[in-house]
């Protein structure tokens, strides 16, 4: 069964929440009264189910393709975007990622920004190469958002691009690079970030560097504790 991009199969009913079961019945044309009888629920509960799912699925129901969904997401508020993206099933998620990767270069500037933000929220390794290229884009917002998205994804392939971004001419881009490197944290950026901490006059960059350094120091202490424990066990 499907309505727009909302697809469901009663053979897998155990995978659906109570709200979704009520909502999918409504998509089949069942009235609230019928759903109440089928599910043995009171009217207020069913109405709450339907309201919550209409908010959750409203973009998917109206979309016939990933392109339609992307256009709807562009116009949505941030909170709605997050709700929709979190509700995507695996198939629709993969289709949206494929659409973004395939069409990214043809998008306008604002649509590129939206696409990059979505890539970060979807956290797919498939988008890493595009995001790495975006870290050297001429537009500051594109660079900043791409660096943030790479941090959310946390793929180590992005580390060199993030280290390079520490030398960006825009201080906000630099601070985002430090924060994203903190999430990957292999240690390769340690010296540069310590040097940046000592040289920057921007408090927010200094704070980002401080957080990175604290995390790295804690990781090294934990590693040392584990190593000492292993030696004692030998």
PDB file of C-alpha atoms in Angstrom:
ATOM      1  CA  UNK A   1       0.000   0.000   0.000  1.00  0.00           C
ATOM      2  CA  UNK A   2       1.230   3.517  -0.685  1.00  0.00           C
ATOM      3  CA  UNK A   3       0.127   7.136  -0.678  1.00  0.00           C
ATOM      4  CA  UNK A   4       2.733   9.458  -2.109  1.00  0.00           C
ATOM      5  CA  UNK A   5       6.037   8.330  -0.599  1.00  0.00           C
ATOM      6  CA  UNK A   6       4.331   6.750   2.411  1.00  0.00           C
ATOM      7  CA  UNK A   7       4.482   2.986   1.957  1.00  0.00           C
ATOM      8  CA  UNK A   8       3.285   0.319   4.359  1.00  0.00           C
ATOM      9  CA  UNK A   9       2.616  -3.404   4.365  1.00  0.00           C
ATOM     10  CA  UNK A  10       0.250  -5.006   6.857  1.00  0.00           C
ATOM     11  CA  UNK A  11       2.378  -8.150   6.747  1.00  0.00           C
ATOM     12  CA  UNK A  12       4.888  -6.151   8.815  1.00  0.00           C
ATOM     13  CA  UNK A  13       2.391  -4.563  11.189  1.00  0.00           C
ATOM     14  CA  UNK A  14       4.620  -5.405  14.167  1.00  0.00           C
ATOM     15  CA  UNK A  15       7.097  -2.799  12.875  1.00  0.00           C
ATOM     16  CA  UNK A  16       4.580   0.051  13.126  1.00  0.00           C
ATOM     17  CA  UNK A  17       3.730   2.178  16.143  1.00  0.00           C
ATOM     18  CA  UNK A  18       0.150   2.487  17.415  1.00  0.00           C
ATOM     19  CA  UNK A  19      -0.009   5.954  15.877  1.00  0.00           C
ATOM     20  CA  UNK A  20       1.138   4.682  12.487  1.00  0.00           C
ATOM     21  CA  UNK A  21      -1.375   1.828  12.440  1.00  0.00           C
ATOM     22  CA  UNK A  22      -4.236   4.261  13.044  1.00  0.00           C
ATOM     23  CA  UNK A  23      -2.847   6.638  10.422  1.00  0.00           C
ATOM     24  CA  UNK A  24      -2.361   3.972   7.759  1.00  0.00           C
ATOM     25  CA  UNK A  25      -5.955   2.832   8.288  1.00  0.00           C
ATOM     26  CA  UNK A  26      -7.073   6.421   7.699  1.00  0.00           C
ATOM     27  CA  UNK A  27      -5.077   6.521   4.451  1.00  0.00           C
ATOM     28  CA  UNK A  28      -7.177   3.572   3.292  1.00  0.00           C
ATOM     29  CA  UNK A  29     -10.291   5.666   3.798  1.00  0.00           C
ATOM     30  CA  UNK A  30     -11.358   4.338   7.184  1.00  0.00           C
ATOM     31  CA  UNK A  31     -13.325   6.838   9.275  1.00  0.00           C
ATOM     32  CA  UNK A  32     -12.342   7.724  12.818  1.00  0.00           C
ATOM     33  CA  UNK A  33     -15.319   5.710  14.084  1.00  0.00           C
ATOM     34  CA  UNK A  34     -14.215   2.661  12.089  1.00  0.00           C
ATOM     35  CA  UNK A  35     -10.626   2.952  13.336  1.00  0.00           C
ATOM     36  CA  UNK A  36     -11.915   3.189  16.925  1.00  0.00           C
ATOM     37  CA  UNK A  37     -13.842  -0.066  16.492  1.00  0.00           C
ATOM     38  CA  UNK A  38     -11.058  -1.874  14.606  1.00  0.00           C
ATOM     39  CA  UNK A  39      -8.449  -0.924  17.191  1.00  0.00           C
ATOM     40  CA  UNK A  40     -10.681  -0.859  20.256  1.00  0.00           C
ATOM     41  CA  UNK A  41      -9.551   2.676  21.075  1.00  0.00           C
ATOM     42  CA  UNK A  42     -11.474   5.764  22.157  1.00  0.00           C
ATOM     43  CA  UNK A  43     -12.018   8.640  19.756  1.00  0.00           C
ATOM     44  CA  UNK A  44      -9.633  11.039  21.530  1.00  0.00           C
ATOM     45  CA  UNK A  45      -6.755   8.549  21.269  1.00  0.00           C
ATOM     46  CA  UNK A  46      -7.340   7.900  17.569  1.00  0.00           C
ATOM     47  CA  UNK A  47      -7.611  11.622  16.851  1.00  0.00           C
ATOM     48  CA  UNK A  48      -4.300  12.189  18.633  1.00  0.00           C
ATOM     49  CA  UNK A  49      -2.712   9.395  16.564  1.00  0.00           C
ATOM     50  CA  UNK A  50      -3.944  10.946  13.323  1.00  0.00           C
ATOM     51  CA  UNK A  51      -2.881  14.487  14.211  1.00  0.00           C
ATOM     52  CA  UNK A  52       0.645  13.411  15.174  1.00  0.00           C
ATOM     53  CA  UNK A  53       1.121  11.324  12.035  1.00  0.00           C
ATOM     54  CA  UNK A  54      -0.347  13.964   9.740  1.00  0.00           C
ATOM     55  CA  UNK A  55       2.336  16.327  11.018  1.00  0.00           C
ATOM     56  CA  UNK A  56       5.010  13.643  10.735  1.00  0.00           C
ATOM     57  CA  UNK A  57       4.083  12.397   7.268  1.00  0.00           C
ATOM     58  CA  UNK A  58       2.513  15.415   5.608  1.00  0.00           C
ATOM     59  CA  UNK A  59       5.422  16.040   3.224  1.00  0.00           C
ATOM     60  CA  UNK A  60       5.765  12.369   2.312  1.00  0.00           C
ATOM     61  CA  UNK A  61       2.059  12.002   1.544  1.00  0.00           C
ATOM     62  CA  UNK A  62       2.145  14.985  -0.814  1.00  0.00           C
ATOM     63  CA  UNK A  63       5.363  13.918  -2.568  1.00  0.00           C
ATOM     64  CA  UNK A  64       5.456  11.580  -5.544  1.00  0.00           C
ATOM     65  CA  UNK A  65       9.243  11.599  -5.868  1.00  0.00           C
ATOM     66  CA  UNK A  66      12.436  12.455  -4.003  1.00  0.00           C
ATOM     67  CA  UNK A  67      12.535  15.679  -6.009  1.00  0.00           C
ATOM     68  CA  UNK A  68       9.097  16.645  -4.666  1.00  0.00           C
ATOM     69  CA  UNK A  69      10.187  15.780  -1.145  1.00  0.00           C
ATOM     70  CA  UNK A  70      13.348  17.879  -1.440  1.00  0.00           C
ATOM     71  CA  UNK A  71      11.335  20.872  -2.673  1.00  0.00           C
ATOM     72  CA  UNK A  72       8.989  20.518   0.304  1.00  0.00           C
ATOM     73  CA  UNK A  73      11.876  20.245   2.748  1.00  0.00           C
ATOM     74  CA  UNK A  74      13.427  23.444   1.391  1.00  0.00           C
ATOM     75  CA  UNK A  75      10.278  25.349   2.360  1.00  0.00           C
ATOM     76  CA  UNK A  76       9.856  23.687   5.753  1.00  0.00           C
ATOM     77  CA  UNK A  77      11.021  25.026   9.099  1.00  0.00           C
ATOM     78  CA  UNK A  78      14.089  23.374  10.616  1.00  0.00           C
ATOM     79  CA  UNK A  79      12.071  21.465  13.231  1.00  0.00           C
ATOM     80  CA  UNK A  80       9.775  20.076  10.531  1.00  0.00           C
ATOM     81  CA  UNK A  81      12.725  19.064   8.377  1.00  0.00           C
ATOM     82  CA  UNK A  82      14.231  17.113  11.255  1.00  0.00           C
ATOM     83  CA  UNK A  83      10.900  15.419  12.011  1.00  0.00           C
ATOM     84  CA  UNK A  84      10.451  14.370   8.377  1.00  0.00           C
ATOM     85  CA  UNK A  85      14.025  13.126   7.956  1.00  0.00           C
ATOM     86  CA  UNK A  86      13.824  11.114  11.177  1.00  0.00           C
ATOM     87  CA  UNK A  87      10.613   9.476   9.972  1.00  0.00           C
ATOM     88  CA  UNK A  88      12.009   8.333   6.612  1.00  0.00           C
ATOM     89  CA  UNK A  89      12.084   4.597   6.037  1.00  0.00           C
ATOM     90  CA  UNK A  90      15.258   3.051   4.624  1.00  0.00           C
ATOM     91  CA  UNK A  91      14.038   3.075   1.001  1.00  0.00           C
ATOM     92  CA  UNK A  92      12.965   6.729   0.970  1.00  0.00           C
ATOM     93  CA  UNK A  93      16.125   7.729   2.814  1.00  0.00           C
ATOM     94  CA  UNK A  94      18.323   6.012   0.224  1.00  0.00           C
ATOM     95  CA  UNK A  95      16.315   7.507  -2.639  1.00  0.00           C
ATOM     96  CA  UNK A  96      16.658  11.011  -1.204  1.00  0.00           C
ATOM     97  CA  UNK A  97      20.406  10.546  -0.736  1.00  0.00           C
ATOM     98  CA  UNK A  98      20.714   9.295  -4.319  1.00  0.00           C
ATOM     99  CA  UNK A  99      18.757  12.321  -5.563  1.00  0.00           C
ATOM    100  CA  UNK A 100      20.984  14.754  -3.659  1.00  0.00           C
ATOM    101  CA  UNK A 101      24.215  13.143  -4.856  1.00  0.00           C
ATOM    102  CA  UNK A 102      23.043  12.951  -8.464  1.00  0.00           C
ATOM    103  CA  UNK A 103      21.621  16.471  -8.683  1.00  0.00           C
ATOM    104  CA  UNK A 104      23.783  18.497  -6.294  1.00  0.00           C
ATOM    105  CA  UNK A 105      25.908  20.178  -8.970  1.00  0.00           C
ATOM    106  CA  UNK A 106      22.809  21.420 -10.812  1.00  0.00           C
ATOM    107  CA  UNK A 107      21.251  23.081  -7.763  1.00  0.00           C
ATOM    108  CA  UNK A 108      21.232  26.814  -7.095  1.00  0.00           C
ATOM    109  CA  UNK A 109      23.143  28.270  -4.154  1.00  0.00           C
ATOM    110  CA  UNK A 110      20.304  28.215  -1.605  1.00  0.00           C
ATOM    111  CA  UNK A 111      19.229  24.739  -2.678  1.00  0.00           C
ATOM    112  CA  UNK A 112      22.835  23.567  -2.328  1.00  0.00           C
ATOM    113  CA  UNK A 113      22.847  24.879   1.246  1.00  0.00           C
ATOM    114  CA  UNK A 114      19.639  22.969   1.993  1.00  0.00           C
ATOM    115  CA  UNK A 115      21.029  19.828   0.346  1.00  0.00           C
ATOM    116  CA  UNK A 116      24.220  19.983   2.424  1.00  0.00           C
ATOM    117  CA  UNK A 117      22.256  20.430   5.630  1.00  0.00           C
ATOM    118  CA  UNK A 118      20.091  17.418   4.755  1.00  0.00           C
ATOM    119  CA  UNK A 119      23.192  15.339   3.959  1.00  0.00           C
ATOM    120  CA  UNK A 120      24.508  16.106   7.418  1.00  0.00           C
ATOM    121  CA  UNK A 121      21.245  15.097   9.066  1.00  0.00           C
ATOM    122  CA  UNK A 122      21.036  11.846   7.085  1.00  0.00           C
ATOM    123  CA  UNK A 123      24.632  10.990   8.051  1.00  0.00           C
ATOM    124  CA  UNK A 124      25.352   8.861   4.995  1.00  0.00           C
ATOM    125  CA  UNK A 125      28.917   8.013   3.979  1.00  0.00           C
ATOM    126  CA  UNK A 126      27.731   8.139   0.364  1.00  0.00           C
ATOM    127  CA  UNK A 127      27.698  11.951   0.558  1.00  0.00           C
ATOM    128  CA  UNK A 128      31.206  12.375   1.996  1.00  0.00           C
ATOM    129  CA  UNK A 129      32.986  12.982  -1.330  1.00  0.00           C
ATOM    130  CA  UNK A 130      30.554  15.726  -2.365  1.00  0.00           C
ATOM    131  CA  UNK A 131      30.860  17.379   1.038  1.00  0.00           C
ATOM    132  CA  UNK A 132      34.661  17.260   0.913  1.00  0.00           C
ATOM    133  CA  UNK A 133      34.569  19.118  -2.418  1.00  0.00           C
ATOM    134  CA  UNK A 134      32.153  21.635  -0.908  1.00  0.00           C
ATOM    135  CA  UNK A 135      34.686  22.545   1.804  1.00  0.00           C
ATOM    136  CA  UNK A 136      36.610  24.577  -0.793  1.00  0.00           C
ATOM    137  CA  UNK A 137      33.568  26.254  -2.363  1.00  0.00           C
ATOM    138  CA  UNK A 138      33.812  30.018  -2.974  1.00  0.00           C
ATOM    139  CA  UNK A 139      30.784  30.665  -0.757  1.00  0.00           C
ATOM    140  CA  UNK A 140      31.421  30.806   2.992  1.00  0.00           C
ATOM    141  CA  UNK A 141      28.048  29.299   3.929  1.00  0.00           C
ATOM    142  CA  UNK A 142      28.633  26.296   1.680  1.00  0.00           C
ATOM    143  CA  UNK A 143      32.063  25.686   3.217  1.00  0.00           C
ATOM    144  CA  UNK A 144      30.806  26.131   6.768  1.00  0.00           C
ATOM    145  CA  UNK A 145      27.777  23.876   6.301  1.00  0.00           C
ATOM    146  CA  UNK A 146      29.786  21.184   4.497  1.00  0.00           C
ATOM    147  CA  UNK A 147      32.314  21.112   7.333  1.00  0.00           C
ATOM    148  CA  UNK A 148      29.519  20.851   9.889  1.00  0.00           C
ATOM    149  CA  UNK A 149      27.889  18.024   7.903  1.00  0.00           C
ATOM    150  CA  UNK A 150      31.165  16.105   7.727  1.00  0.00           C
ATOM    151  CA  UNK A 151      31.451  16.364  11.494  1.00  0.00           C
ATOM    152  CA  UNK A 152      27.967  14.901  11.916  1.00  0.00           C
ATOM    153  CA  UNK A 153      28.815  12.000   9.603  1.00  0.00           C
ATOM    154  CA  UNK A 154      32.140  11.388  11.338  1.00  0.00           C
ATOM    155  CA  UNK A 155      33.865   9.573   8.478  1.00  0.00           C
ATOM    156  CA  UNK A 156      37.661   9.591   8.803  1.00  0.00           C
ATOM    157  CA  UNK A 157      38.013  10.218   5.040  1.00  0.00           C
ATOM    158  CA  UNK A 158      37.050  13.824   5.754  1.00  0.00           C
ATOM    159  CA  UNK A 159      39.905  14.455   8.168  1.00  0.00           C
ATOM    160  CA  UNK A 160      42.391  15.940   5.689  1.00  0.00           C
ATOM    161  CA  UNK A 161      39.761  18.300   4.289  1.00  0.00           C
ATOM    162  CA  UNK A 162      38.869  19.414   7.808  1.00  0.00           C
ATOM    163  CA  UNK A 163      42.526  19.981   8.694  1.00  0.00           C
ATOM    164  CA  UNK A 164      42.916  22.057   5.535  1.00  0.00           C
ATOM    165  CA  UNK A 165      39.890  24.108   6.635  1.00  0.00           C
ATOM    166  CA  UNK A 166      41.812  25.186   9.752  1.00  0.00           C
ATOM    167  CA  UNK A 167      43.591  27.610   7.410  1.00  0.00           C
ATOM    168  CA  UNK A 168      40.374  29.015   5.921  1.00  0.00           C
ATOM    169  CA  UNK A 169      40.185  32.808   5.670  1.00  0.00           C
ATOM    170  CA  UNK A 170      36.816  32.841   7.455  1.00  0.00           C
ATOM    171  CA  UNK A 171      36.992  32.427  11.259  1.00  0.00           C
ATOM    172  CA  UNK A 172      33.562  30.773  11.500  1.00  0.00           C
ATOM    173  CA  UNK A 173      34.643  28.104   9.038  1.00  0.00           C
ATOM    174  CA  UNK A 174      37.738  27.511  11.165  1.00  0.00           C
ATOM    175  CA  UNK A 175      35.691  27.077  14.344  1.00  0.00           C
ATOM    176  CA  UNK A 176      33.392  24.576  12.614  1.00  0.00           C
ATOM    177  CA  UNK A 177      36.439  22.672  11.372  1.00  0.00           C
ATOM    178  CA  UNK A 178      37.783  22.375  14.921  1.00  0.00           C
ATOM    179  CA  UNK A 179      34.410  21.131  16.193  1.00  0.00           C
ATOM    180  CA  UNK A 180      34.125  18.572  13.388  1.00  0.00           C
ATOM    181  CA  UNK A 181      37.675  17.346  13.932  1.00  0.00           C
ATOM    182  CA  UNK A 182      36.787  16.787  17.577  1.00  0.00           C
ATOM    183  CA  UNK A 183      34.207  14.221  16.428  1.00  0.00           C
ATOM    184  CA  UNK A 184      36.717  12.366  14.232  1.00  0.00           C
ATOM    185  CA  UNK A 185      39.700  12.925  16.516  1.00  0.00           C
ATOM    186  CA  UNK A 186      42.471  10.675  15.186  1.00  0.00           C
ATOM    187  CA  UNK A 187      45.137  12.990  16.571  1.00  0.00           C
ATOM    188  CA  UNK A 188      46.519  14.153  13.231  1.00  0.00           C
ATOM    189  CA  UNK A 189      45.215  17.678  13.825  1.00  0.00           C
ATOM    190  CA  UNK A 190      46.507  17.991  17.398  1.00  0.00           C
ATOM    191  CA  UNK A 191      49.554  20.170  16.722  1.00  0.00           C
ATOM    192  CA  UNK A 192      47.692  22.538  14.393  1.00  0.00           C
ATOM    193  CA  UNK A 193      44.828  22.999  16.815  1.00  0.00           C
ATOM    194  CA  UNK A 194      47.164  23.625  19.753  1.00  0.00           C
ATOM    195  CA  UNK A 195      48.984  26.223  17.650  1.00  0.00           C
ATOM    196  CA  UNK A 196      45.655  27.759  16.635  1.00  0.00           C
ATOM    197  CA  UNK A 197      44.625  27.983  20.293  1.00  0.00           C
ATOM    198  CA  UNK A 198      47.748  30.034  21.033  1.00  0.00           C
ATOM    199  CA  UNK A 199      47.509  32.290  17.973  1.00  0.00           C
ATOM    200  CA  UNK A 200      43.817  33.132  17.524  1.00  0.00           C
ATOM    201  CA  UNK A 201      42.227  36.304  18.844  1.00  0.00           C
ATOM    202  CA  UNK A 202      38.691  34.926  18.395  1.00  0.00           C
ATOM    203  CA  UNK A 203      37.238  33.692  21.673  1.00  0.00           C
ATOM    204  CA  UNK A 204      34.848  31.226  20.006  1.00  0.00           C
ATOM    205  CA  UNK A 205      37.737  29.640  18.085  1.00  0.00           C
ATOM    206  CA  UNK A 206      39.815  29.496  21.255  1.00  0.00           C
ATOM    207  CA  UNK A 207      36.879  27.825  23.053  1.00  0.00           C
ATOM    208  CA  UNK A 208      36.484  25.242  20.268  1.00  0.00           C
ATOM    209  CA  UNK A 209      40.218  24.521  20.411  1.00  0.00           C
ATOM    210  CA  UNK A 210      40.092  24.215  24.187  1.00  0.00           C
ATOM    211  CA  UNK A 211      37.274  21.647  23.970  1.00  0.00           C
ATOM    212  CA  UNK A 212      39.200  19.692  21.340  1.00  0.00           C
ATOM    213  CA  UNK A 213      42.399  19.682  23.411  1.00  0.00           C
ATOM    214  CA  UNK A 214      40.567  18.603  26.572  1.00  0.00           C
ATOM    215  CA  UNK A 215      38.954  15.712  24.729  1.00  0.00           C
ATOM    216  CA  UNK A 216      42.245  14.582  23.213  1.00  0.00           C
ATOM    217  CA  UNK A 217      44.004  14.792  26.589  1.00  0.00           C
ATOM    218  CA  UNK A 218      41.238  12.712  28.197  1.00  0.00           C
ATOM    219  CA  UNK A 219      41.447  10.130  25.415  1.00  0.00           C
ATOM    220  CA  UNK A 220      45.198   9.835  25.902  1.00  0.00           C
ATOM    221  CA  UNK A 221      44.765   9.424  29.669  1.00  0.00           C
ATOM    222  CA  UNK A 222      42.149   6.714  29.155  1.00  0.00           C
ATOM    223  CA  UNK A 223      44.409   4.934  26.680  1.00  0.00           C
ATOM    224  CA  UNK A 224      47.290   5.113  29.162  1.00  0.00           C
ATOM    225  CA  UNK A 225      45.092   3.673  31.925  1.00  0.00           C
ATOM    226  CA  UNK A 226      44.100   0.767  29.671  1.00  0.00           C
ATOM    227  CA  UNK A 227      47.731   0.146  28.701  1.00  0.00           C
ATOM    228  CA  UNK A 228      48.843   0.185  32.338  1.00  0.00           C
ATOM    229  CA  UNK A 229      46.062  -2.234  33.222  1.00  0.00           C
ATOM    230  CA  UNK A 230      47.124  -4.630  30.475  1.00  0.00           C
ATOM    231  CA  UNK A 231      50.730  -4.543  31.731  1.00  0.00           C
ATOM    232  CA  UNK A 232      49.621  -5.321  35.270  1.00  0.00           C
ATOM    233  CA  UNK A 233      47.651  -8.322  34.020  1.00  0.00           C
ATOM    234  CA  UNK A 234      50.682  -9.789  32.215  1.00  0.00           C
TER     235      UNK A 234
END
